[in-house]
Coordinates of C-alpha atoms in Angstrom, one line a residue:
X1 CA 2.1 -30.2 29.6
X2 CA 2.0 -33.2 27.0
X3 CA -1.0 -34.0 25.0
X4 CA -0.8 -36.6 23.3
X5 CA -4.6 -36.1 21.0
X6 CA -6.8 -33.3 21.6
X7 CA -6.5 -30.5 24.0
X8 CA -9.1 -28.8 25.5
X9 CA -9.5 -25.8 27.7
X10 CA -12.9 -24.3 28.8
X11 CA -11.3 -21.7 30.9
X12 CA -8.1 -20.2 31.3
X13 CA -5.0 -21.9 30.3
X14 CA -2.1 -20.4 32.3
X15 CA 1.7 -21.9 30.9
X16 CA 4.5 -20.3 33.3
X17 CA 7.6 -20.8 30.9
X18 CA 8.1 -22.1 28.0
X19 CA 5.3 -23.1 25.6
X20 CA 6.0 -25.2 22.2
X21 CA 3.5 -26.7 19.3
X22 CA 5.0 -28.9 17.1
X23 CA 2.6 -30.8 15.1
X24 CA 3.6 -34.3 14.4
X25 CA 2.8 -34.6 10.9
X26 CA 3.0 -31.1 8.5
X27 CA -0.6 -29.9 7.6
X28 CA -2.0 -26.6 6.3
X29 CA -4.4 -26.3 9.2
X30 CA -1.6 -27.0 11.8
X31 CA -2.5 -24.9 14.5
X32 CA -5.7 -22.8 14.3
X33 CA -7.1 -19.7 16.5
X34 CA -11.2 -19.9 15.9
X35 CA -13.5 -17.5 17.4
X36 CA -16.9 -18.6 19.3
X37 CA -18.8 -19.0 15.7
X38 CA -15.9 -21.5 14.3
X39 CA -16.3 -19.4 11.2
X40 CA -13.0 -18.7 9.6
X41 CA -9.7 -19.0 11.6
X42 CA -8.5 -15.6 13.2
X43 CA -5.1 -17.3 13.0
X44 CA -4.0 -20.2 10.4
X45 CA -0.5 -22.2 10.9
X46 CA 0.4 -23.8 7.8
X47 CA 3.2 -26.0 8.6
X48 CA 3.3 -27.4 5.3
X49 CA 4.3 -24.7 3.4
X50 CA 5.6 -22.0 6.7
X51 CA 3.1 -19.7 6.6
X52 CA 0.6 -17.6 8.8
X53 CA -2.5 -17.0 7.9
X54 CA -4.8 -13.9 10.0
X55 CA -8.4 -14.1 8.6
X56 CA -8.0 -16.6 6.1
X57 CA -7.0 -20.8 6.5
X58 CA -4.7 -20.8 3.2
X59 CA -2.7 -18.2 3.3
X60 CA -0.5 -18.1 0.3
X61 CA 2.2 -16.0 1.3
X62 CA 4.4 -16.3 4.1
X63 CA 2.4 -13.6 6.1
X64 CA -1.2 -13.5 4.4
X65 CA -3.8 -10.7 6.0
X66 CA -6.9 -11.4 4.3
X67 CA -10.0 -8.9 5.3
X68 CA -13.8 -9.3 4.3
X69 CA -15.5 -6.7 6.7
X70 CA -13.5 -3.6 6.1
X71 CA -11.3 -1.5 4.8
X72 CA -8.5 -1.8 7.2
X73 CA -6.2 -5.3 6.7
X74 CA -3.4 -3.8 8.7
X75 CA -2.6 -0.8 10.6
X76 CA 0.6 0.2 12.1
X77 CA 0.8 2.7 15.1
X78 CA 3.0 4.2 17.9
X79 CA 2.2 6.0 20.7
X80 CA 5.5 6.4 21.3
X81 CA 6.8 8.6 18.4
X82 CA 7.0 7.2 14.9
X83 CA 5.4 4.0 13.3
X84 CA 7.3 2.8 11.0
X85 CA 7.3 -0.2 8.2
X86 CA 10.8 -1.4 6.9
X87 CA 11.3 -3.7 4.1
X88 CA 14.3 -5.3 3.3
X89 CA 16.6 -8.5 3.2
X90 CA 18.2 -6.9 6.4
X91 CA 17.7 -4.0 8.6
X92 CA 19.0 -0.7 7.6
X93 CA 19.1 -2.0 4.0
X94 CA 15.7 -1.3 2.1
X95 CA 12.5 1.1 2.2
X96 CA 11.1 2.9 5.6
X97 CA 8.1 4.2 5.1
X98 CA 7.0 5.9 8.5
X99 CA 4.9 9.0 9.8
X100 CA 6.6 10.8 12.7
X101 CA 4.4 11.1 15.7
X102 CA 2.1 15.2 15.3
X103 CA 3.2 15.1 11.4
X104 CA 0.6 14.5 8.6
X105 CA 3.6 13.7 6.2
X106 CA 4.6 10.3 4.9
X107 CA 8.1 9.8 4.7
X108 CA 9.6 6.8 2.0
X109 CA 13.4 6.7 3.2
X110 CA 15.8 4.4 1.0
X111 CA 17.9 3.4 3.7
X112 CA 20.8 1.7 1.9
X113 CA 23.5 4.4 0.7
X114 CA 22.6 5.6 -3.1
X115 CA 19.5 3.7 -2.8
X116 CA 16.3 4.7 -5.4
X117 CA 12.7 4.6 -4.8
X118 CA 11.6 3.2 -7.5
X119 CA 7.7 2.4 -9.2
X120 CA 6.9 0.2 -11.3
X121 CA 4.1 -1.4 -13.1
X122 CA 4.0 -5.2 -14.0
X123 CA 8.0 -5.0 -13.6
X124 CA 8.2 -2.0 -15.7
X125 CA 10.3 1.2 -14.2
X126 CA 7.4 4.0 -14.6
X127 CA 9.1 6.6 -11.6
X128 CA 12.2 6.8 -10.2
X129 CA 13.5 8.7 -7.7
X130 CA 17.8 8.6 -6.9
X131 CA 19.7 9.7 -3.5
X132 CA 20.5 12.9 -5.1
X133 CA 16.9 13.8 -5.5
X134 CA 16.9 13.3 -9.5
X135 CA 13.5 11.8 -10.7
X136 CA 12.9 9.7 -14.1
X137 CA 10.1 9.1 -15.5
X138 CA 10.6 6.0 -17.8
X139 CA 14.4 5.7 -16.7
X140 CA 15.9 4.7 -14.2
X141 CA 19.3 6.9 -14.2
X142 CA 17.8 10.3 -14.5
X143 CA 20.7 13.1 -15.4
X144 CA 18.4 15.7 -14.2
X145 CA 16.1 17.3 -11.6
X146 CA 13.7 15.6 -14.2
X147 CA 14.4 13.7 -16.9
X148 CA 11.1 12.1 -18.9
X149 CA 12.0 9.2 -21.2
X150 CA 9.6 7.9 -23.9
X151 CA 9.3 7.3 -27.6
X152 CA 6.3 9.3 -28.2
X153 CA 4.8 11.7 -25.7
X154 CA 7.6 12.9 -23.3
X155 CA 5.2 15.9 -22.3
X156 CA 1.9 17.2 -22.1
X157 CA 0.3 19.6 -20.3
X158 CA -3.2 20.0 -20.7
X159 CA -2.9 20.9 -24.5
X160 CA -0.6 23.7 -23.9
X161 CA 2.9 22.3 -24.1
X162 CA 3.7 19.1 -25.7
X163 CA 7.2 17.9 -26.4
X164 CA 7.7 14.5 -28.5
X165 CA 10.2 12.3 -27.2
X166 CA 11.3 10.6 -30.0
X167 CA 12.0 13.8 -32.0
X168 CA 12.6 16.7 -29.8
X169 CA 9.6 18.5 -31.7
X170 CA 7.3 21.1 -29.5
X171 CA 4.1 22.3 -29.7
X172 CA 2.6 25.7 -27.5
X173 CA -0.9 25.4 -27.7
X174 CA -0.9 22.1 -29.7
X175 CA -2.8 18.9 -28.5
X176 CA -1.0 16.9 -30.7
X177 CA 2.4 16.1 -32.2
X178 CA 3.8 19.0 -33.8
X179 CA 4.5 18.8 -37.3
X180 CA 7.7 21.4 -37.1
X181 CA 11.0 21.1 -34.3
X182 CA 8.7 24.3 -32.6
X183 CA 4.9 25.0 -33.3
X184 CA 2.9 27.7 -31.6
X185 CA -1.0 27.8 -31.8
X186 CA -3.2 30.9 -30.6
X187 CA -6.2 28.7 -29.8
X188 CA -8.0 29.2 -32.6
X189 CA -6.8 26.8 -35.1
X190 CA -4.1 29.6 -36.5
X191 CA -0.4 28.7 -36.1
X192 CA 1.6 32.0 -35.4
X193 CA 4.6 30.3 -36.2
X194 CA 6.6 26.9 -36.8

């Protein structure tokens, strides 16, 4: 099947083998899916710049979802036993985040050896969690089960326990930083000691 313009089906178009588009010129609407309306592609080719497009004509990535009646942009499931999600420059070497099949956890499995799953914010490390199981909070190499990291406020729990991070000061029953290396308040605005 050659066409040399414009192809149009109004049925059922049947290929038994192989099937290639190859645009002759690069364009960023080189092969489009529309739906009856001719609203907004339900599939965009951009052969300019290699990328697909589902639900929008300019995608700018090079897999672009792009949603405006929902919630839902992409769901992953398997009947089978687990769905599963792995990102990484090869397989085996990255981040799985599945659900096995009857389970209501999520799993997020650092699949290269001594990998960490780390969070971050604008760049920024803000959680980090090693093979061993060791979390950091502000630090990447946590030496401990946890191990907070900041220059301030390492700690505080609801105005019971603060802990300054930059000078190992802390406060029971203090909202604020502690003006001795321990400080315990009742509650009422009396320090019982320091």
């Amino acid at each position: 099947l050659h066409a040399q313009d414009n192809l149009t089906s109004s049925g059922t178009l049947i290929v038994d083998g192989d099937a290639i588009f190859q645009t002759t010129t690069d364009s960023t609407t080189g092969f489009q899916i529309l739906d009856a309306d001719d609203g907004t592609p339900i599939l965009n080719i951009d052969t300019t710049n290699e990328r697909v497009g589902i639900g929008t004509a300019s995608p700018d990535y090079d897999l672009h979802l792009e949603n405006t009646g929902g919630d839902t942009v992409l769901a992953v499931t398997d009947t089978n036993g687990i769905a599963k999600i792995s990102v990484g420059y090869t397989v085996g070497q990255g981040l799985d985040i599945y659900r096995n099949s009857g389970e209501a956890d999520i799993f997020f499995d650092a699949t290269q050896g001594n990998g960490k799953v780390r969070f971050q914010d604008a760049g920024a490390d803000t959680l980090t969690i090693d093979s061993a199981g060791l979390v950091g909070i502000g630090t990447t190499a946590p030496a401990y089960l946890l191990e907070i990291k900041d220059v301030d406020k390492a700690l505080n729990v609801s105005s019971v326990l603060y802990v300054n991070g930059s000078s190992g000061s802390v406060g029971i029953g203090t909202a604020s930083a502690p003006n001795r290396l321990l400080e315990v308040n009742a509650g009422t605005g009396n320090v019982i000691a320091r």
